[in-house]
Coordinates of N, CA and C in Angstrom, one line a residue:
Chain G
X1 N 1.0 -1.2 0.1 CA 0.0 0.0 0.0 C 0.8 1.2 -0.1
X2 N 0.6 2.1 -0.9 CA 1.4 3.3 -1.0 C 1.1 4.3 0.0
X3 N 2.1 4.9 0.7 CA 1.9 5.8 1.8 C 1.2 7.2 1.3
X4 N 1.5 8.1 2.3 CA 1.1 9.7 2.0 C 2.2 10.1 1.3
X5 N 1.9 10.9 0.2 CA 3.0 11.3 -0.8 C 2.8 12.9 -0.5
X6 N 4.0 13.6 -0.4 CA 3.9 15.1 -0.3 C 5.3 15.5 -1.3
X7 N 5.0 16.6 -1.8 CA 5.9 17.4 -2.6 C 5.8 18.9 -2.4
X8 N 6.9 19.7 -2.5 CA 8.3 19.3 -2.6 C 8.9 18.6 -1.1
X9 N 9.8 18.2 -1.0 CA 10.5 17.8 0.1 C 11.2 19.1 1.0
X10 N 11.8 20.0 0.1 CA 12.5 21.0 0.8 C 12.0 22.3 -0.1
X11 N 11.8 23.5 0.5 CA 11.5 24.6 -0.2 C 12.2 25.9 0.5
X12 N 12.9 26.6 -0.3 CA 13.4 28.0 0.5 C 12.8 29.1 -0.4
X13 N 12.2 29.9 0.3 CA 11.7 31.3 -0.3 C 12.1 32.4 0.5
X14 N 12.0 33.6 -0.3 CA 12.0 34.9 0.6 C 10.7 35.3 1.0
X15 N 11.0 36.1 2.2 CA 9.6 36.5 2.7 C 8.8 37.3 1.9
X16 N 7.5 37.2 1.9 CA 6.4 37.9 1.0 C 6.3 37.2 -0.2
X17 N 7.0 36.1 -0.5 CA 6.8 35.3 -1.7 C 5.6 34.3 -1.4
X18 N 5.4 33.5 -2.3 CA 4.3 32.5 -2.0 C 4.8 31.3 -2.5
X19 N 4.1 30.2 -1.8 CA 4.5 28.8 -1.8 C 3.3 27.8 -1.9
X20 N 3.4 26.8 -2.5 CA 2.5 26.0 -2.2 C 2.9 24.4 -2.1
X21 N 2.1 23.6 -1.3 CA 2.5 22.3 -1.0 C 1.5 21.4 -1.4
X22 N 1.8 20.2 -1.8 CA 0.8 19.1 -2.4 C 1.0 18.0 -1.7
X23 N -0.3 17.4 -1.5 CA -0.5 16.2 -0.5 C -1.3 15.2 -1.3
X24 N -0.8 13.9 -1.7 CA -1.7 12.8 -2.0 C -1.9 11.9 -1.0
X25 N -3.1 11.7 -0.4 CA -3.2 10.9 0.6 C -3.2 9.4 0.3
X26 N -3.4 8.4 1.3 CA -3.5 7.0 1.0 C -5.0 6.8 0.4
X27 N -5.2 6.0 -0.5 CA -6.4 5.8 -1.3 C -7.5 5.4 -0.4
X28 N -8.5 5.9 -0.4 CA -9.6 5.6 0.3 C -9.8 6.3 1.8
X29 N -8.8 6.9 2.0 CA -8.8 7.7 3.2 C -9.7 8.9 3.1
X30 N -10.9 9.1 4.1 CA -11.6 10.0 3.9 C -11.2 11.4 4.7
X31 N -10.2 11.3 5.6 CA -9.9 12.5 6.4 C -8.4 12.7 6.1
X32 N -8.1 14.1 5.9 CA -6.9 14.6 5.5 C -6.5 15.7 6.5
X33 N -5.3 15.6 6.8 CA -4.9 16.8 7.9 C -3.8 17.5 7.2
X34 N -3.5 18.7 7.7 CA -2.3 19.4 7.4 C -1.8 20.1 8.8
X35 N -0.7 19.7 9.2 CA 0.0 20.1 10.4 C 1.1 21.0 10.2
X36 N 1.4 21.8 11.0 CA 2.7 22.7 11.0 C 3.4 22.3 12.2
X37 N 4.7 21.9 12.0 CA 5.5 21.5 13.0 C 6.9 22.5 13.0
X38 N 7.0 23.3 13.8 CA 8.0 24.1 14.3 C 9.1 23.2 15.2
X39 N 10.3 23.6 14.6 CA 11.6 22.6 15.2 C 11.4 22.7 16.8
X40 N 11.4 21.5 17.3 CA 11.4 21.2 18.8 C 10.0 21.3 19.4
X41 N 9.0 21.4 18.6 CA 7.5 21.4 18.9 C 6.9 20.2 18.5
X42 N 5.7 20.0 18.8 CA 4.7 18.8 18.4 C 4.0 19.4 17.1
X43 N 3.3 18.6 16.4 CA 2.5 18.9 15.3 C 1.4 19.8 15.7
X44 N 1.3 20.9 15.0 CA -0.1 21.9 15.3 C -1.1 21.7 14.1
X45 N -2.3 21.4 14.3 CA -3.1 21.2 13.4 C -3.5 22.4 12.8
X46 N -3.5 22.6 11.3 CA -4.0 23.7 10.7 C -5.3 23.6 10.2
X47 N -5.5 22.4 9.5 CA -6.8 22.3 8.8 C -7.1 20.8 8.7
X48 N -8.2 20.4 8.8 CA -8.8 18.9 8.6 C -9.9 19.1 7.8
X49 N -9.8 18.0 6.7 CA -10.9 17.8 5.8 C -11.5 16.4 6.1
X50 N -12.8 16.5 5.9 CA -13.5 15.0 5.9 C -13.9 15.0 4.5
X51 N -13.4 14.1 3.5 CA -13.8 14.1 2.2 C -13.3 15.5 1.7
X52 N -14.3 16.2 0.9 CA -13.7 17.4 0.6 C -14.3 18.7 1.4
X53 N -15.0 18.4 2.5 CA -15.4 19.3 3.4 C -14.4 19.7 4.5
X54 N -14.2 21.0 5.1 CA -13.5 21.4 6.2 C -14.1 21.0 7.3
X55 N -13.4 20.3 8.3 CA -14.0 20.0 9.7 C -13.5 21.0 10.6
X56 N -12.2 21.3 10.5 CA -11.8 22.4 11.5 C -10.7 23.2 10.7
X57 N -10.6 24.4 10.7 CA -9.6 25.3 10.2 C -9.2 26.4 11.3
X58 N -9.6 26.2 12.6 CA -9.5 27.2 13.4 C -8.2 27.9 13.9
X59 N -7.2 27.0 13.6 CA -5.7 27.5 13.7 C -5.0 27.7 12.3
X60 N -6.0 27.9 11.4 CA -5.2 28.3 10.0 C -5.3 29.9 9.9
X61 N -4.0 30.5 9.7 CA -3.9 31.9 9.4 C -4.7 32.3 8.3
X62 N -6.0 32.7 8.1 CA -6.5 32.6 6.8 C -6.3 33.9 6.1
X63 N -5.7 34.8 6.8 CA -5.1 36.0 5.9 C -4.0 35.7 5.0
X64 N -3.3 34.5 5.4 CA -2.2 34.1 4.3 C -2.1 32.8 3.8
X65 N -2.8 32.0 4.8 CA -2.9 30.5 4.4 C -4.1 30.1 3.7
X66 N -4.2 29.1 2.7 CA -5.5 28.7 2.2 C -5.1 27.2 1.8
X67 N -6.3 26.3 1.9 CA -5.9 24.9 1.6 C -7.3 24.5 0.8
X68 N -7.2 23.4 0.0 CA -8.2 22.7 -0.7 C -8.0 21.5 -0.7
X69 N -9.2 20.5 -1.0 CA -9.0 19.3 -1.1 C -9.8 18.9 -2.5
X70 N -9.1 18.8 -3.4 CA -9.9 18.4 -4.8 C -10.6 17.1 -4.7
X71 N -11.9 17.2 -5.1 CA -12.5 16.0 -5.2 C -12.4 15.0 -4.2
X72 N -12.2 15.4 -3.0 CA -11.9 14.5 -1.6 C -10.9 13.8 -1.9
X73 N -9.8 14.2 -2.7 CA -8.6 13.2 -2.9 C -7.3 14.1 -2.4
X74 N -6.7 14.7 -3.6 CA -5.4 15.4 -3.3 C -5.7 16.7 -2.7
X75 N -4.7 17.2 -2.0 CA -4.9 18.4 -1.3 C -3.7 19.4 -1.6
X76 N -4.0 20.9 -1.6 CA -2.9 21.6 -1.6 C -3.0 22.7 -0.4
X77 N -1.8 23.1 0.0 CA -1.8 24.0 1.1 C -0.9 25.2 0.5
X78 N -1.3 26.5 0.5 CA -0.8 27.6 -0.1 C -0.4 28.7 1.1
X79 N 0.7 29.3 0.9 CA 1.1 30.5 1.9 C 1.3 31.8 0.9
X80 N 0.6 32.8 1.1 CA 0.8 33.9 0.4 C 0.3 35.3 1.1
X81 N 1.2 36.0 1.6 CA 2.8 36.0 1.5 C 3.2 35.3 2.6
X82 N 4.5 34.8 2.4 CA 5.1 34.0 3.5 C 5.8 35.0 4.5
X83 N 5.9 34.7 5.8 CA 6.6 35.5 6.7 C 7.8 34.6 7.3
X84 N 8.6 35.2 8.0 CA 9.7 34.4 8.5 C 9.3 33.3 9.7
X85 N 8.3 33.7 10.4 CA 7.8 32.8 11.2 C 7.1 31.5 10.7
X86 N 6.9 31.5 9.4 CA 6.3 30.2 8.7 C 7.3 29.0 8.5
X87 N 8.6 29.4 8.7 CA 9.5 28.3 8.7 C 9.2 27.3 9.6
X88 N 9.1 26.1 9.0 CA 8.7 24.9 9.6 C 8.4 23.6 8.7
X89 N 8.1 22.6 9.3 CA 7.9 21.5 8.4 C 6.4 21.3 8.4
X90 N 5.7 21.2 7.3 CA 4.5 21.1 6.9 C 4.0 19.6 6.7
X91 N 3.3 19.0 7.5 CA 3.0 17.5 7.5 C 1.6 17.4 7.0
X92 N 1.5 16.5 6.1 CA 0.1 16.0 5.6 C -0.2 14.6 6.1
X93 N -1.2 14.4 6.7 CA -1.6 13.1 7.1 C -3.0 12.5 6.7
X94 N -3.1 11.3 6.6 CA -4.5 10.9 6.2 C -5.1 9.7 7.1
X95 N -6.2 9.6 7.4 CA -6.8 8.3 8.0 C -8.1 8.0 7.3
X96 N -8.4 6.6 7.6 CA -9.7 6.0 6.8 C -10.9 6.5 7.5
X97 N -10.8 6.6 8.7 CA -12.0 7.3 9.5 C -11.7 8.7 10.2
X98 N -12.7 9.2 10.6 CA -12.4 10.4 11.4 C -12.0 10.4 12.7
X99 N -11.2 11.2 13.3 CA -10.6 10.8 14.5 C -11.5 10.5 15.8
X100 N -12.7 10.9 15.7 CA -13.6 10.6 16.7 C -13.9 9.0 16.7
X101 N -13.5 8.3 15.6 CA -13.9 6.9 15.7 C -12.6 5.9 16.0
X102 N -11.5 6.7 16.6 CA -10.4 5.9 17.0 C -9.5 5.3 16.0
X103 N -9.2 6.0 14.9 CA -8.5 5.5 13.8 C -6.9 6.3 13.9
X104 N -6.0 5.5 13.4 CA -4.5 6.0 13.3 C -4.4 6.9 12.2
X105 N -3.5 7.9 12.2 CA -3.3 8.7 11.2 C -1.9 8.3 10.7
X106 N -1.9 8.5 9.2 CA -0.7 8.2 8.5 C -0.2 9.4 8.0
X107 N 1.3 9.5 8.0 CA 2.0 10.9 7.7 C 2.8 10.6 6.5
X108 N 2.9 11.7 5.8 CA 3.8 11.7 4.9 C 5.1 12.3 5.6
X109 N 6.2 12.5 4.5 CA 7.5 12.8 5.1 C 7.7 14.4 5.5
X110 N 6.7 15.1 5.0 CA 6.7 16.5 5.4 C 7.4 17.2 4.2
X111 N 7.1 18.7 4.2 CA 8.0 19.7 3.4 C 8.5 20.6 4.5
X112 N 9.7 20.5 4.3 CA 10.5 21.7 5.1 C 10.7 23.0 4.4
X113 N 10.0 23.9 4.9 CA 10.0 25.5 4.5 C 10.7 26.3 5.3
X114 N 11.8 27.0 4.4 CA 12.6 27.9 5.0 C 12.2 29.4 4.5
X115 N 11.9 30.3 5.3 CA 11.6 31.6 4.7 C 12.9 32.5 5.1
X116 N 13.5 33.1 4.3 CA 14.6 34.1 4.4 C 14.3 35.4 4.1
Chain Q
X1 N -7.4 26.7 30.2 CA -7.1 26.5 28.7 C -6.8 24.9 28.5
X2 N -7.2 24.5 27.2 CA -6.7 23.1 27.0 C -5.2 22.8 26.7
X3 N -4.6 21.7 27.4 CA -3.3 21.7 27.2 C -2.9 20.1 27.2
X4 N -2.1 19.7 26.5 CA -1.3 18.4 26.5 C 0.1 18.6 26.7
X5 N 0.7 18.0 27.7 CA 1.9 18.2 28.3 C 2.8 16.8 28.2
X6 N 3.7 17.0 27.9 CA 4.7 15.6 27.8 C 6.0 16.2 28.5
X7 N 6.8 15.1 29.0 CA 8.1 15.4 29.7 C 8.8 16.5 28.6
X8 N 9.1 17.7 29.2 CA 9.9 18.7 28.4 C 11.3 18.3 28.1
X9 N 11.8 17.7 29.2 CA 13.3 17.4 29.2 C 13.5 16.1 28.3
X10 N 14.6 16.0 27.7 CA 15.0 14.8 27.2 C 15.2 13.7 28.1
X11 N 14.9 12.5 27.7 CA 15.1 11.4 28.6 C 16.2 10.4 28.1
X12 N 17.0 10.5 29.0 CA 18.5 9.6 28.6 C 18.5 8.5 29.5
X13 N 18.5 7.2 28.9 CA 18.5 6.0 29.7 C 19.6 5.0 29.0
X14 N 20.0 4.0 29.7 CA 20.8 3.0 29.5 C 20.2 1.9 28.9
X15 N 20.9 1.2 27.9 CA 20.5 0.1 27.1 C 19.7 -1.0 28.0
X16 N 18.7 -1.7 27.7 CA 18.2 -2.7 28.7 C 17.1 -2.2 29.7
X17 N 17.3 -0.9 29.9 CA 16.5 -0.4 31.0 C 15.0 -0.1 30.4
X18 N 14.0 0.3 31.2 CA 12.7 0.7 30.9 C 12.6 2.2 30.9
X19 N 12.2 2.7 29.9 CA 11.8 4.0 29.5 C 10.3 4.3 29.9
X20 N 10.2 5.3 30.6 CA 8.7 5.7 30.9 C 8.5 7.1 30.4
X21 N 7.4 7.4 29.7 CA 7.3 8.9 29.2 C 5.9 9.2 29.7
X22 N 5.7 10.5 29.9 CA 4.3 11.0 30.5 C 3.6 11.9 29.4
X23 N 2.3 11.6 29.6 CA 1.4 12.6 28.7 C 0.4 13.0 29.7
X24 N 0.3 14.3 30.0 CA -0.8 14.8 30.7 C -1.7 15.7 30.0
X25 N -3.0 15.8 30.2 CA -3.8 16.7 29.6 C -4.7 17.3 30.5
X26 N -5.2 18.5 30.0 CA -6.0 19.3 30.8 C -7.2 19.9 30.0
X27 N -8.4 19.8 30.6 CA -9.5 20.4 29.9 C -9.9 19.6 28.6
X28 N -9.6 18.4 28.5 CA -10.0 17.6 27.3 C -10.7 16.4 28.0
X29 N -11.5 15.8 27.1 CA -12.2 14.4 27.6 C -12.0 13.5 26.3
X30 N -10.8 13.0 26.1 CA -10.7 12.0 24.9 C -11.3 10.8 25.1
X31 N -11.8 10.4 24.1 CA -12.3 8.9 24.0 C -11.2 7.9 24.0
X32 N -10.0 8.5 23.3 CA -8.9 7.6 23.4 C -7.7 8.4 23.2
X33 N -6.5 7.9 23.4 CA -5.2 8.5 23.4 C -4.4 7.6 22.3
X34 N -3.4 8.2 21.6 CA -2.6 7.6 20.7 C -1.1 7.9 21.0
X35 N -0.1 6.9 20.7 CA 1.3 7.3 20.8 C 1.8 7.2 19.4
X36 N 2.7 8.0 19.0 CA 3.4 8.0 17.9 C 5.0 8.1 18.0
X37 N 5.8 7.6 17.0 CA 7.1 7.9 17.3 C 7.5 8.7 15.9
X38 N 8.6 9.7 16.0 CA 9.0 10.4 15.1 C 10.5 10.5 15.1
X39 N 11.2 10.1 13.8 CA 12.6 10.1 13.8 C 12.9 11.4 12.9
X40 N 14.2 11.8 13.1 CA 14.5 13.2 12.4 C 14.2 13.2 11.2
X41 N 13.6 14.3 10.5 CA 13.4 14.5 9.1 C 12.2 13.5 8.6
X42 N 11.6 12.8 9.5 CA 10.5 12.1 9.1 C 9.2 12.4 9.7
X43 N 7.8 12.0 9.1 CA 6.7 12.1 9.8 C 6.6 11.3 10.9
X44 N 5.7 11.6 11.8 CA 5.2 10.7 13.0 C 4.8 9.1 12.4
X45 N 5.1 8.1 13.2 CA 4.5 6.8 12.8 C 3.8 6.4 14.1
X46 N 2.5 5.7 13.7 CA 1.7 5.3 14.8 C 2.3 4.1 15.4
X47 N 2.0 4.1 16.8 CA 2.5 2.8 17.6 C 1.3 2.2 18.3
X48 N 0.6 3.1 19.1 CA -0.3 2.4 20.0 C -1.7 3.4 20.2
X49 N -2.7 2.6 20.3 CA -4.1 3.3 20.7 C -4.6 2.7 21.9
X50 N -5.1 3.6 22.9 CA -5.8 3.0 24.1 C -7.0 3.8 24.2
X51 N -8.1 3.2 24.5 CA -9.3 3.9 24.5 C -9.7 4.1 26.1
X52 N -10.6 4.9 26.4 CA -10.9 5.4 27.7 C -11.3 4.4 28.6
X53 N -11.8 3.2 28.1 CA -12.3 2.1 28.9 C -11.3 1.0 29.0
X54 N -10.0 1.3 28.6 CA -9.1 0.3 28.6 C -7.9 1.1 29.6
X55 N -7.5 0.1 30.7 CA -6.4 0.6 31.5 C -5.2 0.5 31.1
X56 N -5.0 -0.5 30.3 CA -3.5 -0.9 29.7 C -3.5 -1.5 28.3
X57 N -2.6 -1.3 27.6 CA -2.5 -1.8 26.3 C -1.0 -2.2 26.0
X58 N -0.7 -3.6 25.3 CA 0.7 -3.9 25.1 C 0.8 -4.2 23.8
X59 N 2.0 -4.0 23.4 CA 2.4 -4.5 21.9 C 3.9 -4.7 22.1
X60 N 4.2 -5.9 22.0 CA 5.8 -6.1 22.0 C 6.3 -5.9 23.3
X61 N 7.4 -4.7 23.2 CA 8.1 -4.2 24.4 C 7.4 -3.0 24.8
X62 N 6.2 -2.7 24.0 CA 5.6 -1.2 24.5 C 4.3 -1.7 25.4
X63 N 4.2 -0.7 26.4 CA 3.0 -0.7 27.2 C 2.5 0.6 27.3
X64 N 1.2 1.1 27.3 CA 0.7 2.2 27.6 C -0.6 1.9 28.5
X65 N -0.5 3.0 29.5 CA -1.6 3.1 30.3 C -2.4 4.4 30.1
X66 N -3.6 4.3 30.6 CA -4.4 5.5 30.4 C -5.4 5.5 31.7
X67 N -5.1 6.7 32.3 CA -5.8 7.0 33.6 C -6.8 8.1 33.3
X68 N -8.0 8.1 33.2 CA -8.9 9.4 32.9 C -9.1 10.0 34.1
X69 N -9.1 9.5 35.3 CA -9.1 10.3 36.6 C -8.0 11.3 36.7
X70 N -6.8 10.7 36.6 CA -5.6 11.9 36.7 C -5.3 12.4 35.5
X71 N -6.2 12.0 34.2 CA -5.8 12.7 33.1 C -4.3 12.4 32.6
X72 N -4.0 11.3 32.6 CA -2.6 11.0 32.3 C -2.5 9.6 31.6
X73 N -1.5 9.7 30.7 CA -1.1 8.4 30.0 C 0.3 8.2 30.1
X74 N 0.8 6.9 30.3 CA 2.2 6.5 30.6 C 2.5 5.6 29.4
X75 N 3.6 5.8 28.9 CA 4.3 5.0 27.7 C 5.5 4.4 28.1
X76 N 5.5 3.2 28.1 CA 6.7 2.3 28.6 C 7.3 1.5 27.5
X77 N 8.6 1.6 27.6 CA 9.4 0.6 26.5 C 10.4 0.1 27.5
X78 N 10.2 -1.5 27.5 CA 11.0 -2.2 28.2 C 12.2 -2.9 27.3
X79 N 13.0 -3.1 28.1 CA 14.3 -3.6 27.5 C 14.9 -2.7 26.2
X80 N 15.0 -1.5 26.6 CA 15.3 -0.5 25.7 C 16.6 -0.8 24.8
X81 N 16.5 -0.3 23.5 CA 17.6 -0.5 22.7 C 18.0 1.0 22.1
X82 N 19.2 1.0 21.5 CA 19.6 2.4 20.9 C 18.8 2.7 19.7
X83 N 18.1 1.7 19.1 CA 17.2 1.8 18.0 C 16.0 2.6 18.4
X84 N 15.4 2.4 19.7 CA 14.5 3.1 20.2 C 14.5 4.7 20.3
X85 N 15.8 5.0 20.0 CA 16.0 6.8 20.3 C 15.1 7.2 19.2
X86 N 14.4 8.3 19.6 CA 13.4 9.1 18.7 C 12.7 10.0 19.6
X87 N 11.8 10.9 19.0 CA 10.8 11.6 19.6 C 9.6 10.9 19.7
X88 N 8.9 10.9 20.8 CA 7.7 10.1 21.1 C 6.5 11.1 21.3
X89 N 5.4 11.2 20.5 CA 4.4 12.1 20.7 C 3.0 11.5 21.2
X90 N 2.3 12.0 22.0 CA 1.1 11.5 22.4 C 0.0 12.4 21.5
X91 N -1.1 11.8 21.3 CA -2.2 12.6 20.5 C -3.5 12.2 21.0
X92 N -4.5 13.1 21.1 CA -5.8 12.7 21.5 C -6.9 13.4 20.6
X93 N -8.0 12.8 20.7 CA -9.1 13.1 19.9 C -10.0 14.2 20.6
X94 N -10.4 15.2 20.2 CA -11.3 16.2 20.8 C -12.2 17.0 19.8
X95 N -13.4 16.8 20.0 CA -14.2 17.7 18.8 C -14.0 17.1 17.5
X96 N -13.6 15.7 17.1 CA -13.4 15.3 15.9 C -11.8 15.8 15.4
X97 N -11.1 16.2 16.1 CA -9.8 16.8 15.8 C -8.6 16.0 16.4
X98 N -7.6 15.6 15.9 CA -6.4 14.8 16.4 C -5.3 16.0 16.7
X99 N -5.2 16.0 18.1 CA -4.3 17.0 18.7 C -3.0 16.4 19.3
X100 N -2.0 16.9 19.1 CA -0.6 16.4 19.7 C -0.1 17.2 20.8
X101 N 0.6 16.5 21.6 CA 1.6 17.0 22.5 C 2.9 17.5 21.8
X102 N 3.8 18.1 22.9 CA 4.9 18.5 22.1 C 6.0 17.5 21.8
X103 N 5.9 16.3 22.4 CA 6.9 15.3 22.1 C 8.0 15.2 23.4
X104 N 8.6 14.0 23.4 CA 9.6 13.9 24.4 C 10.6 13.1 23.6
X105 N 11.9 13.6 23.7 CA 13.0 12.9 22.9 C 13.6 11.9 23.9
X106 N 13.7 11.0 23.3 CA 14.3 9.6 24.2 C 15.7 9.2 23.6
X107 N 16.6 9.1 24.3 CA 18.0 8.7 23.9 C 18.4 7.4 24.7
X108 N 18.7 6.6 24.0 CA 19.1 5.3 24.8 C 20.4 4.9 24.4
X109 N 21.4 4.9 25.4 CA 22.8 4.7 25.3 C 23.3 3.3 25.4
X110 N 24.1 2.9 24.5 CA 24.6 1.6 24.5 C 25.4 1.3 25.8

């Protein structure tokens, strides 16, 4: 079974530029998550999709971050414009069921973003 | 406010000993709690899930306990090996979301 695929693996941009990350979850997984992980901290949930609907985006800085999940499968996360504090690893994960049903999440390798 | 707290200090132990990691939570009422392992440069990998009506769960050298009265989960690795060195994250579900603690770094010395 193929895992969660993310691209790119690394990205360096200047502040105020824009960047996009792509995620392809495991086939058949209804729930898709985007997490931000700053060095030395745990993953922070940015947005969670159930199929192609948003379950929670309360911690997504909506003035600069946006995300969509196309046809309930692939997802993209965009930052525009980027700030220095956005430097982090962006992790995509998916799960077969929603978290309320006690399902494990499968993570991709992440995209390491450096904003200079 | 809602918080998930894990041992903030890195845990250093000798090979063969038992490692015990703590996860405490405040103002959550999770139906279950999960533990993940994360290696440098990689995404977290699921290890164990324990439900609120289970006191203890085991998998090979791993054991997890869940005390809903103390609002605490303990994660044990017995007969630890250098290969167990990693960061361990606890996660719980709340309101349909999967929320993570900050993780504890474990280092097992030969």
